[in-house]
PDB file of C-alpha atoms and ligand atoms in Angstrom:
ATOM      1  CA  UNK A   6      -1.781 -12.397  -7.235  1.00 97.00           C
ATOM      2  CA  UNK A   7       0.628  -9.631  -8.251  1.00 98.00           C
ATOM      3  CA  UNK A   8       3.479  -7.626  -6.835  1.00 98.00           C
ATOM      4  CA  UNK A   9       3.183  -3.857  -6.553  1.00 98.00           C
ATOM      5  CA  UNK A  10       6.422  -2.185  -5.503  1.00 99.00           C
ATOM      6  CA  UNK A  11       6.302   0.748  -3.121  1.00 98.00           C
ATOM      7  CA  UNK A  12       9.105   3.094  -4.211  1.00 98.00           C
ATOM      8  CA  UNK A  13       8.860   5.696  -1.411  1.00 98.00           C
ATOM      9  CA  UNK A  14      12.331   4.824  -0.147  1.00 97.00           C
ATOM     10  CA  UNK A  15      13.938   5.443  -3.514  1.00 98.00           C
ATOM     11  CA  UNK A  16      12.772   9.015  -2.967  1.00 98.00           C
ATOM     12  CA  UNK A  17      14.034   8.926   0.647  1.00 97.00           C
ATOM     13  CA  UNK A  18      17.500   8.142  -0.689  1.00 97.00           C
ATOM     14  CA  UNK A  19      17.234  10.791  -3.396  1.00 98.00           C
ATOM     15  CA  UNK A  20      16.188  13.434  -0.859  1.00 97.00           C
ATOM     16  CA  UNK A  21      19.129  12.587   1.439  1.00 96.00           C
ATOM     17  CA  UNK A  22      21.409  14.595  -0.858  1.00 95.00           C
ATOM     18  CA  UNK A  23      18.865  16.859  -2.500  1.00 87.00           C
ATOM     19  CA  UNK A  24      20.049  15.731  -5.927  1.00 91.00           C
ATOM     20  CA  UNK A  25      17.996  14.057  -8.643  1.00 94.00           C
ATOM     21  CA  UNK A  26      19.253  10.521  -8.035  1.00 97.00           C
ATOM     22  CA  UNK A  27      18.118   7.848  -7.581  1.00 98.00           C
ATOM     23  CA  UNK A  28      15.159   8.849  -9.725  1.00 98.00           C
ATOM     24  CA  UNK A  29      11.827   7.270  -8.656  1.00 98.00           C
ATOM     25  CA  UNK A  30      10.678   7.173 -12.301  1.00 98.00           C
ATOM     26  CA  UNK A  31      13.759   5.159 -13.288  1.00 98.00           C
ATOM     27  CA  UNK A  32      13.181   2.880 -10.289  1.00 98.00           C
ATOM     28  CA  UNK A  33       9.570   2.346 -11.365  1.00 98.00           C
ATOM     29  CA  UNK A  34      10.733   1.389 -14.855  1.00 98.00           C
ATOM     30  CA  UNK A  35      13.213  -1.169 -13.495  1.00 98.00           C
ATOM     31  CA  UNK A  36      10.539  -2.632 -11.183  1.00 98.00           C
ATOM     32  CA  UNK A  37       8.060  -2.966 -14.030  1.00 98.00           C
ATOM     33  CA  UNK A  38      10.692  -4.477 -16.332  1.00 98.00           C
ATOM     34  CA  UNK A  39      11.410  -7.131 -13.708  1.00 98.00           C
ATOM     35  CA  UNK A  40       8.032  -8.489 -12.772  1.00 98.00           C
ATOM     36  CA  UNK A  41       6.183  -5.793 -10.830  1.00 98.00           C
ATOM     37  CA  UNK A  42       2.598  -5.385 -12.012  1.00 98.00           C
ATOM     38  CA  UNK A  43       2.623  -1.798 -10.840  1.00 98.00           C
ATOM     39  CA  UNK A  44       3.948   0.808  -8.463  1.00 99.00           C
ATOM     40  CA  UNK A  45       2.789   2.285  -5.153  1.00 98.00           C
ATOM     41  CA  UNK A  46       3.811   5.713  -3.899  1.00 98.00           C
ATOM     42  CA  UNK A  47       2.692   7.595  -0.815  1.00 98.00           C
ATOM     43  CA  UNK A  48       2.591  11.384  -0.923  1.00 98.00           C
ATOM     44  CA  UNK A  49       2.772  12.329   2.735  1.00 97.00           C
ATOM     45  CA  UNK A  50       1.676  15.675   4.103  1.00 95.00           C
ATOM     46  CA  UNK A  51       5.308  16.473   5.050  1.00 95.00           C
ATOM     47  CA  UNK A  52       6.645  15.326   1.620  1.00 97.00           C
ATOM     48  CA  UNK A  53       9.424  13.426   3.372  1.00 95.00           C
ATOM     49  CA  UNK A  54       9.930  11.032   0.464  1.00 97.00           C
ATOM     50  CA  UNK A  55       7.706  11.338  -2.604  1.00 98.00           C
ATOM     51  CA  UNK A  56       7.284  14.985  -3.713  1.00 98.00           C
ATOM     52  CA  UNK A  57       4.514  16.521  -5.820  1.00 98.00           C
ATOM     53  CA  UNK A  58       6.559  16.518  -9.031  1.00 98.00           C
ATOM     54  CA  UNK A  59       7.228  12.775  -8.542  1.00 98.00           C
ATOM     55  CA  UNK A  60       3.494  12.091  -8.423  1.00 98.00           C
ATOM     56  CA  UNK A  61       2.889  13.642 -11.842  1.00 98.00           C
ATOM     57  CA  UNK A  62       6.014  12.094 -13.407  1.00 98.00           C
ATOM     58  CA  UNK A  63       5.167   8.639 -12.032  1.00 98.00           C
ATOM     59  CA  UNK A  64       1.574   8.882 -13.225  1.00 98.00           C
ATOM     60  CA  UNK A  65       2.861   9.657 -16.709  1.00 98.00           C
ATOM     61  CA  UNK A  66       5.508   6.922 -16.902  1.00 98.00           C
ATOM     62  CA  UNK A  67       4.160   3.898 -14.997  1.00 98.00           C
ATOM     63  CA  UNK A  68       2.820   1.413 -17.534  1.00 98.00           C
ATOM     64  CA  UNK A  69       1.020  -0.938 -15.132  1.00 98.00           C
ATOM     65  CA  UNK A  70      -1.059  -0.317 -12.021  1.00 98.00           C
ATOM     66  CA  UNK A  71      -0.665   3.077 -10.361  1.00 98.00           C
ATOM     67  CA  UNK A  72      -1.526   2.805  -6.658  1.00 98.00           C
ATOM     68  CA  UNK A  73      -1.579   6.262  -5.048  1.00 98.00           C
ATOM     69  CA  UNK A  74      -1.389   5.976  -1.278  1.00 98.00           C
ATOM     70  CA  UNK A  75      -2.559   9.006   0.681  1.00 98.00           C
ATOM     71  CA  UNK A  76      -4.314  10.379   3.739  1.00 97.00           C
ATOM     72  CA  UNK A  77      -7.850  11.613   3.104  1.00 97.00           C
ATOM     73  CA  UNK A  78      -7.098  15.344   3.331  1.00 97.00           C
ATOM     74  CA  UNK A  79      -8.760  17.791   0.947  1.00 98.00           C
ATOM     75  CA  UNK A  80      -5.351  18.560  -0.555  1.00 98.00           C
ATOM     76  CA  UNK A  81      -4.669  14.873  -1.359  1.00 98.00           C
ATOM     77  CA  UNK A  82      -8.187  14.361  -2.676  1.00 98.00           C
ATOM     78  CA  UNK A  83      -7.538  17.241  -5.088  1.00 98.00           C
ATOM     79  CA  UNK A  84      -4.289  15.641  -6.299  1.00 98.00           C
ATOM     80  CA  UNK A  85      -6.033  12.277  -6.692  1.00 98.00           C
ATOM     81  CA  UNK A  86      -8.738  13.939  -8.790  1.00 98.00           C
ATOM     82  CA  UNK A  87      -6.020  15.339 -11.064  1.00 98.00           C
ATOM     83  CA  UNK A  88      -3.964  12.171 -11.549  1.00 98.00           C
ATOM     84  CA  UNK A  89      -6.781   9.596 -11.484  1.00 98.00           C
ATOM     85  CA  UNK A  90      -4.742   6.574 -10.362  1.00 98.00           C
ATOM     86  CA  UNK A  91      -5.963   3.016 -10.943  1.00 98.00           C
ATOM     87  CA  UNK A  92      -6.080   2.485  -7.175  1.00 98.00           C
ATOM     88  CA  UNK A  93      -6.224   5.033  -4.386  1.00 98.00           C
ATOM     89  CA  UNK A  94      -5.206   3.487  -1.062  1.00 98.00           C
ATOM     90  CA  UNK A  95      -6.342   5.529   1.905  1.00 98.00           C
ATOM     91  CA  UNK A  96      -4.194   5.307   5.025  1.00 97.00           C
ATOM     92  CA  UNK A  97      -4.054   7.003   8.411  1.00 96.00           C
ATOM     93  CA  UNK A  98      -1.143   9.403   8.723  1.00 88.00           C
ATOM     94  CA  UNK A  99       0.447  11.040  11.705  1.00 80.00           C
ATOM     95  CA  UNK A 100       3.387  13.400  11.554  1.00 72.00           C
ATOM     96  CA  UNK A 101       5.543  11.671  14.130  1.00 78.00           C
ATOM     97  CA  UNK A 102       5.321   8.136  12.761  1.00 79.00           C
ATOM     98  CA  UNK A 103       8.277   6.604  10.897  1.00 80.00           C
ATOM     99  CA  UNK A 104       5.889   4.616   8.726  1.00 77.00           C
ATOM    100  CA  UNK A 105       2.142   3.887   8.624  1.00 75.00           C
ATOM    101  CA  UNK A 106       1.523   2.312  12.001  1.00 79.00           C
ATOM    102  CA  UNK A 107      -1.821   0.606  11.644  1.00 90.00           C
ATOM    103  CA  UNK A 108      -5.028   0.377   9.697  1.00 96.00           C
ATOM    104  CA  UNK A 109      -7.668   3.103   9.569  1.00 97.00           C
ATOM    105  CA  UNK A 110      -9.766   3.585  12.685  1.00 96.00           C
ATOM    106  CA  UNK A 111     -12.927   2.714  10.773  1.00 97.00           C
ATOM    107  CA  UNK A 112     -15.357   3.620  13.531  1.00 96.00           C
ATOM    108  CA  UNK A 113     -13.853   7.059  13.919  1.00 96.00           C
ATOM    109  CA  UNK A 114     -13.534   7.948  10.228  1.00 97.00           C
ATOM    110  CA  UNK A 115     -16.749   6.314   9.001  1.00 98.00           C
ATOM    111  CA  UNK A 116     -19.025   9.367   8.854  1.00 98.00           C
ATOM    112  CA  UNK A 117     -16.396  11.676   7.382  1.00 98.00           C
ATOM    113  CA  UNK A 118     -15.487   9.135   4.733  1.00 98.00           C
ATOM    114  CA  UNK A 119     -19.160   8.485   3.915  1.00 98.00           C
ATOM    115  CA  UNK A 120     -20.044  12.125   3.450  1.00 98.00           C
ATOM    116  CA  UNK A 121     -16.835  13.828   2.241  1.00 98.00           C
ATOM    117  CA  UNK A 122     -14.173  11.383   1.021  1.00 98.00           C
ATOM    118  CA  UNK A 123     -15.806   8.467  -0.786  1.00 98.00           C
ATOM    119  CA  UNK A 124     -18.184  10.521  -2.993  1.00 97.00           C
ATOM    120  CA  UNK A 125     -15.249  12.586  -4.312  1.00 97.00           C
ATOM    121  CA  UNK A 126     -13.150   9.520  -5.058  1.00 98.00           C
ATOM    122  CA  UNK A 127     -16.015   7.586  -6.665  1.00 96.00           C
ATOM    123  CA  UNK A 128     -16.260  10.431  -9.175  1.00 92.00           C
ATOM    124  CA  UNK A 129     -12.627   9.866 -10.256  1.00 95.00           C
ATOM    125  CA  UNK A 130     -13.284   6.270 -11.346  1.00 95.00           C
ATOM    126  CA  UNK A 131     -10.371   5.009  -9.209  1.00 98.00           C
ATOM    127  CA  UNK A 132     -10.585   1.769  -7.228  1.00 98.00           C
ATOM    128  CA  UNK A 133     -10.816   2.918  -3.621  1.00 98.00           C
ATOM    129  CA  UNK A 134      -8.875   0.688  -1.232  1.00 98.00           C
ATOM    130  CA  UNK A 135      -8.959   1.171   2.525  1.00 98.00           C
ATOM    131  CA  UNK A 136      -5.945   0.105   4.586  1.00 98.00           C
ATOM    132  CA  UNK A 137      -7.438  -1.837   7.483  1.00 98.00           C
ATOM    133  CA  UNK A 138      -6.445  -4.144  10.279  1.00 97.00           C
ATOM    134  CA  UNK A 139      -7.707  -7.730   9.889  1.00 98.00           C
ATOM    135  CA  UNK A 140     -10.772  -7.110  11.975  1.00 97.00           C
ATOM    136  CA  UNK A 141     -14.290  -8.226  10.903  1.00 98.00           C
ATOM    137  CA  UNK A 142     -16.106  -5.069  12.038  1.00 98.00           C
ATOM    138  CA  UNK A 143     -13.712  -2.862  10.082  1.00 98.00           C
ATOM    139  CA  UNK A 144     -14.187  -4.946   6.964  1.00 98.00           C
ATOM    140  CA  UNK A 145     -17.970  -4.753   7.282  1.00 98.00           C
ATOM    141  CA  UNK A 146     -17.649  -0.978   7.517  1.00 98.00           C
ATOM    142  CA  UNK A 147     -15.596  -0.922   4.299  1.00 98.00           C
ATOM    143  CA  UNK A 148     -18.445  -2.744   2.602  1.00 98.00           C
ATOM    144  CA  UNK A 149     -20.977  -0.283   4.011  1.00 98.00           C
ATOM    145  CA  UNK A 150     -18.937   2.610   2.609  1.00 98.00           C
ATOM    146  CA  UNK A 151     -19.218   1.130  -0.876  1.00 98.00           C
ATOM    147  CA  UNK A 152     -15.478   0.940  -1.614  1.00 98.00           C
ATOM    148  CA  UNK A 153     -14.228  -1.736  -3.986  1.00 98.00           C
ATOM    149  CA  UNK A 154     -11.104  -2.944  -2.157  1.00 98.00           C
ATOM    150  CA  UNK A 155      -9.287  -3.282   1.133  1.00 98.00           C
ATOM    151  CA  UNK A 156      -5.599  -3.536   1.850  1.00 98.00           C
ATOM    152  CA  UNK A 157      -5.020  -5.804   4.833  1.00 98.00           C
ATOM    153  CA  UNK A 158      -2.399  -4.446   7.208  1.00 98.00           C
ATOM    154  CA  UNK A 159       0.154  -7.222   7.609  1.00 98.00           C
ATOM    155  CA  UNK A 160       2.383  -5.354  10.072  1.00 97.00           C
ATOM    156  CA  UNK A 161       1.324  -7.304  13.174  1.00 97.00           C
ATOM    157  CA  UNK A 162       2.070 -10.559  11.359  1.00 98.00           C
ATOM    158  CA  UNK A 163       5.404  -9.249  10.044  1.00 98.00           C
ATOM    159  CA  UNK A 164       6.491  -8.040  13.486  1.00 97.00           C
ATOM    160  CA  UNK A 165       5.430 -11.192  15.361  1.00 98.00           C
ATOM    161  CA  UNK A 166       8.361 -13.242  16.678  1.00 97.00           C
ATOM    162  CA  UNK A 167       6.775 -16.083  18.698  1.00 98.00           C
ATOM    163  CA  UNK A 168       5.469 -18.935  16.533  1.00 98.00           C
ATOM    164  CA  UNK A 169       2.119 -18.907  18.330  1.00 98.00           C
ATOM    165  CA  UNK A 170       1.667 -15.191  17.635  1.00 98.00           C
ATOM    166  CA  UNK A 171       2.654 -15.647  13.980  1.00 98.00           C
ATOM    167  CA  UNK A 172       0.006 -18.389  13.673  1.00 98.00           C
ATOM    168  CA  UNK A 173      -2.596 -16.262  15.408  1.00 98.00           C
ATOM    169  CA  UNK A 174      -1.928 -13.287  13.112  1.00 98.00           C
ATOM    170  CA  UNK A 175      -2.054 -15.493  10.015  1.00 98.00           C
ATOM    171  CA  UNK A 176      -5.396 -16.860  11.153  1.00 98.00           C
ATOM    172  CA  UNK A 177      -6.782 -13.341  11.649  1.00 98.00           C
ATOM    173  CA  UNK A 178      -5.581 -12.376   8.168  1.00 98.00           C
ATOM    174  CA  UNK A 179      -7.036 -15.534   6.655  1.00 98.00           C
ATOM    175  CA  UNK A 180     -10.459 -14.946   8.239  1.00 98.00           C
ATOM    176  CA  UNK A 181     -10.398 -11.279   7.247  1.00 98.00           C
ATOM    177  CA  UNK A 182      -9.586 -12.166   3.629  1.00 98.00           C
ATOM    178  CA  UNK A 183     -12.407 -14.750   3.554  1.00 98.00           C
ATOM    179  CA  UNK A 184     -14.890 -12.239   4.914  1.00 98.00           C
ATOM    180  CA  UNK A 185     -13.811  -9.429   2.566  1.00 98.00           C
ATOM    181  CA  UNK A 186     -13.994 -11.744  -0.428  1.00 98.00           C
ATOM    182  CA  UNK A 187     -17.455 -12.982   0.595  1.00 98.00           C
ATOM    183  CA  UNK A 188     -18.577  -9.331   0.697  1.00 98.00           C
ATOM    184  CA  UNK A 189     -17.322  -8.775  -2.843  1.00 98.00           C
ATOM    185  CA  UNK A 190     -14.253  -6.741  -1.883  1.00 98.00           C
ATOM    186  CA  UNK A 191     -10.896  -7.023  -3.668  1.00 98.00           C
ATOM    187  CA  UNK A 192      -8.293  -8.138  -1.113  1.00 98.00           C
ATOM    188  CA  UNK A 193      -4.877  -6.460  -1.262  1.00 98.00           C
ATOM    189  CA  UNK A 194      -2.246  -6.661   1.471  1.00 98.00           C
ATOM    190  CA  UNK A 195       0.966  -5.096   2.624  1.00 98.00           C
ATOM    191  CA  UNK A 196       3.311  -3.711   5.248  1.00 97.00           C
ATOM    192  CA  UNK A 197       6.440  -5.367   6.564  1.00 98.00           C
ATOM    193  CA  UNK A 198       6.412  -8.215   4.059  1.00 98.00           C
ATOM    194  CA  UNK A 199       9.900  -9.414   3.135  1.00 98.00           C
ATOM    195  CA  UNK A 200      11.898 -12.248   1.540  1.00 98.00           C
ATOM    196  CA  UNK A 201      11.199 -14.575   4.486  1.00 98.00           C
ATOM    197  CA  UNK A 202       7.642 -13.930   5.601  1.00 98.00           C
ATOM    198  CA  UNK A 203       5.899 -13.471   2.231  1.00 98.00           C
ATOM    199  CA  UNK A 204       5.676 -17.162   1.273  1.00 98.00           C
ATOM    200  CA  UNK A 205       4.011 -18.332   4.527  1.00 98.00           C
ATOM    201  CA  UNK A 206       1.660 -15.363   4.250  1.00 98.00           C
ATOM    202  CA  UNK A 207       0.485 -16.021   0.712  1.00 98.00           C
ATOM    203  CA  UNK A 208       0.133 -19.747   1.414  1.00 98.00           C
ATOM    204  CA  UNK A 209      -2.078 -19.108   4.433  1.00 98.00           C
ATOM    205  CA  UNK A 210      -4.256 -16.268   3.169  1.00 98.00           C
ATOM    206  CA  UNK A 211      -6.685 -16.781   0.258  1.00 98.00           C
ATOM    207  CA  UNK A 212      -8.092 -14.378  -2.353  1.00 98.00           C
ATOM    208  CA  UNK A 213      -5.082 -12.045  -2.466  1.00 98.00           C
ATOM    209  CA  UNK A 214      -4.951  -9.660  -5.437  1.00 98.00           C
ATOM    210  CA  UNK A 215      -2.113  -7.123  -5.027  1.00 98.00           C
ATOM    211  CA  UNK A 216       0.750  -7.456  -2.565  1.00 98.00           C
ATOM    212  CA  UNK A 217       2.463  -4.153  -1.815  1.00 98.00           C
ATOM    213  CA  UNK A 218       6.105  -4.308  -0.714  1.00 98.00           C
ATOM    214  CA  UNK A 219       8.539  -1.449  -0.258  1.00 98.00           C
ATOM    215  CA  UNK A 220      11.156  -1.298   2.467  1.00 98.00           C
ATOM    216  CA  UNK A 221      12.355  -4.892   2.247  1.00 98.00           C
ATOM    217  CA  UNK A 222      12.814  -4.606  -1.506  1.00 98.00           C
ATOM    218  CA  UNK A 223      14.666  -1.314  -1.480  1.00 98.00           C
ATOM    219  CA  UNK A 224      17.017  -2.417   1.317  1.00 97.00           C
ATOM    220  CA  UNK A 225      17.689  -5.763  -0.426  1.00 98.00           C
ATOM    221  CA  UNK A 226      18.355  -3.828  -3.629  1.00 98.00           C
ATOM    222  CA  UNK A 227      21.212  -1.904  -1.990  1.00 97.00           C
ATOM    223  CA  UNK A 228      23.207  -5.148  -1.992  1.00 98.00           C
ATOM    224  CA  UNK A 229      21.699  -7.068  -4.883  1.00 98.00           C
ATOM    225  CA  UNK A 230      20.417  -4.453  -7.314  1.00 98.00           C
ATOM    226  CA  UNK A 231      16.789  -3.417  -7.804  1.00 98.00           C
ATOM    227  CA  UNK A 232      16.215  -5.618 -10.860  1.00 98.00           C
ATOM    228  CA  UNK A 233      17.383  -8.772  -9.036  1.00 98.00           C
ATOM    229  CA  UNK A 234      15.444  -7.941  -5.880  1.00 98.00           C
ATOM    230  CA  UNK A 235      12.179  -7.305  -7.719  1.00 98.00           C
ATOM    231  CA  UNK A 236      12.603 -10.372  -9.945  1.00 98.00           C
ATOM    232  CA  UNK A 237      13.243 -12.558  -6.880  1.00 98.00           C
ATOM    233  CA  UNK A 238      10.189 -11.224  -5.050  1.00 98.00           C
ATOM    234  CA  UNK A 239       7.956 -11.438  -8.140  1.00 98.00           C
ATOM    235  CA  UNK A 240       9.035 -15.114  -8.412  1.00 98.00           C
ATOM    236  CA  UNK A 241       8.229 -15.762  -4.751  1.00 97.00           C
ATOM    237  CA  UNK A 242       4.762 -14.295  -5.274  1.00 97.00           C
ATOM    238  CA  UNK A 243       4.032 -16.092  -8.519  1.00 95.00           C
ATOM    239  CA  UNK A 244       5.141 -19.476  -7.102  1.00 90.00           C
ATOM    240  CA  UNK A 245       3.088 -19.013  -3.922  1.00 86.00           C
TER     241      UNK A 245
HETATM  242  N1  PXP B  12       0.955  -0.705   2.310  1.00 77.95           N
HETATM  243  C1  PXP B  12       0.768   0.464   2.986  1.00 77.95           C
HETATM  244  C2  PXP B  12      -0.619   0.967   3.120  1.00 77.95           C
HETATM  245  C3  PXP B  12       1.861   1.171   3.502  1.00 77.95           C
HETATM  246  O1  PXP B  12       1.654   2.317   4.167  1.00 77.95           O
HETATM  247  C4  PXP B  12       3.159   0.680   3.300  1.00 77.95           C
HETATM  248  C5  PXP B  12       4.338   1.447   3.810  1.00 77.95           C
HETATM  249  O2  PXP B  12       4.451   2.635   3.114  1.00 77.95           O
HETATM  250  C6  PXP B  12       3.306  -0.526   2.588  1.00 77.95           C
HETATM  251  C7  PXP B  12       2.189  -1.211   2.129  1.00 77.95           C
HETATM  252  C8  PXP B  12       4.639  -1.103   2.320  1.00 77.95           C
HETATM  253  O3  PXP B  12       5.212  -1.469   3.521  1.00 77.95           O
HETATM  254  P1  PXP B  12       6.732  -1.881   3.560  1.00 77.95           P
HETATM  255  O4  PXP B  12       7.526  -0.683   3.152  1.00 77.95           O
HETATM  256  O5  PXP B  12       6.951  -2.277   4.988  1.00 77.95           O
HETATM  257  O6  PXP B  12       6.901  -3.031   2.602  1.00 77.95           O
END
């Protein structure tokens, strides 16, 4: 199980003043030097954090896993074909949302993905990962589409406050991971994971490959420094 750091919010901070700092490429280097197995970045349609030039610079400089998160628009598919990331994580995207709000609506997107999206991405040689809620029907549909990986949406678990709801969400995630693994899918996970909820999550859910964490790490880094924050989280993940 490995930590991938989502560095979108380094770019958010950089864009706040329109200057070149903090530089996402420098952030990626620090993350990789301190235990991250790779880097995730999401190029949104509105370019609110990561910008096009970041995508090309990050692709050139990241030494480990490059996980390019994107919506399945023709424009993003074209960029993915150019940069050929190790993993392409497909997410739903709406303009008004503050962050990705849920997994893909697999029933709704199935035919479009089958005919337009997946064939183009398979040609790039990237591992295609679909961001899904921990729901058995959705996972079956991922298998039917012929993708190699899923990323389980952990947001409901991360936002749960009542112990019974936390347990229920962990159970859903555990069952979803078991099913995906039994279907031959790589199981990644992310969204809302932090310094408190990551350990119970990785102890409860089997077969996890990559864990993608962004906001909690970048906010922790404001007080503790990015190197310390990433090293601490990489330790949490390796100890399990
Ligand atoms: N995985 C996906 C698919 C995401 O959209 C995000 C948020 O950009 C993350 C993981 C990371 O979530 P967080 O920033 O809450 O750690």
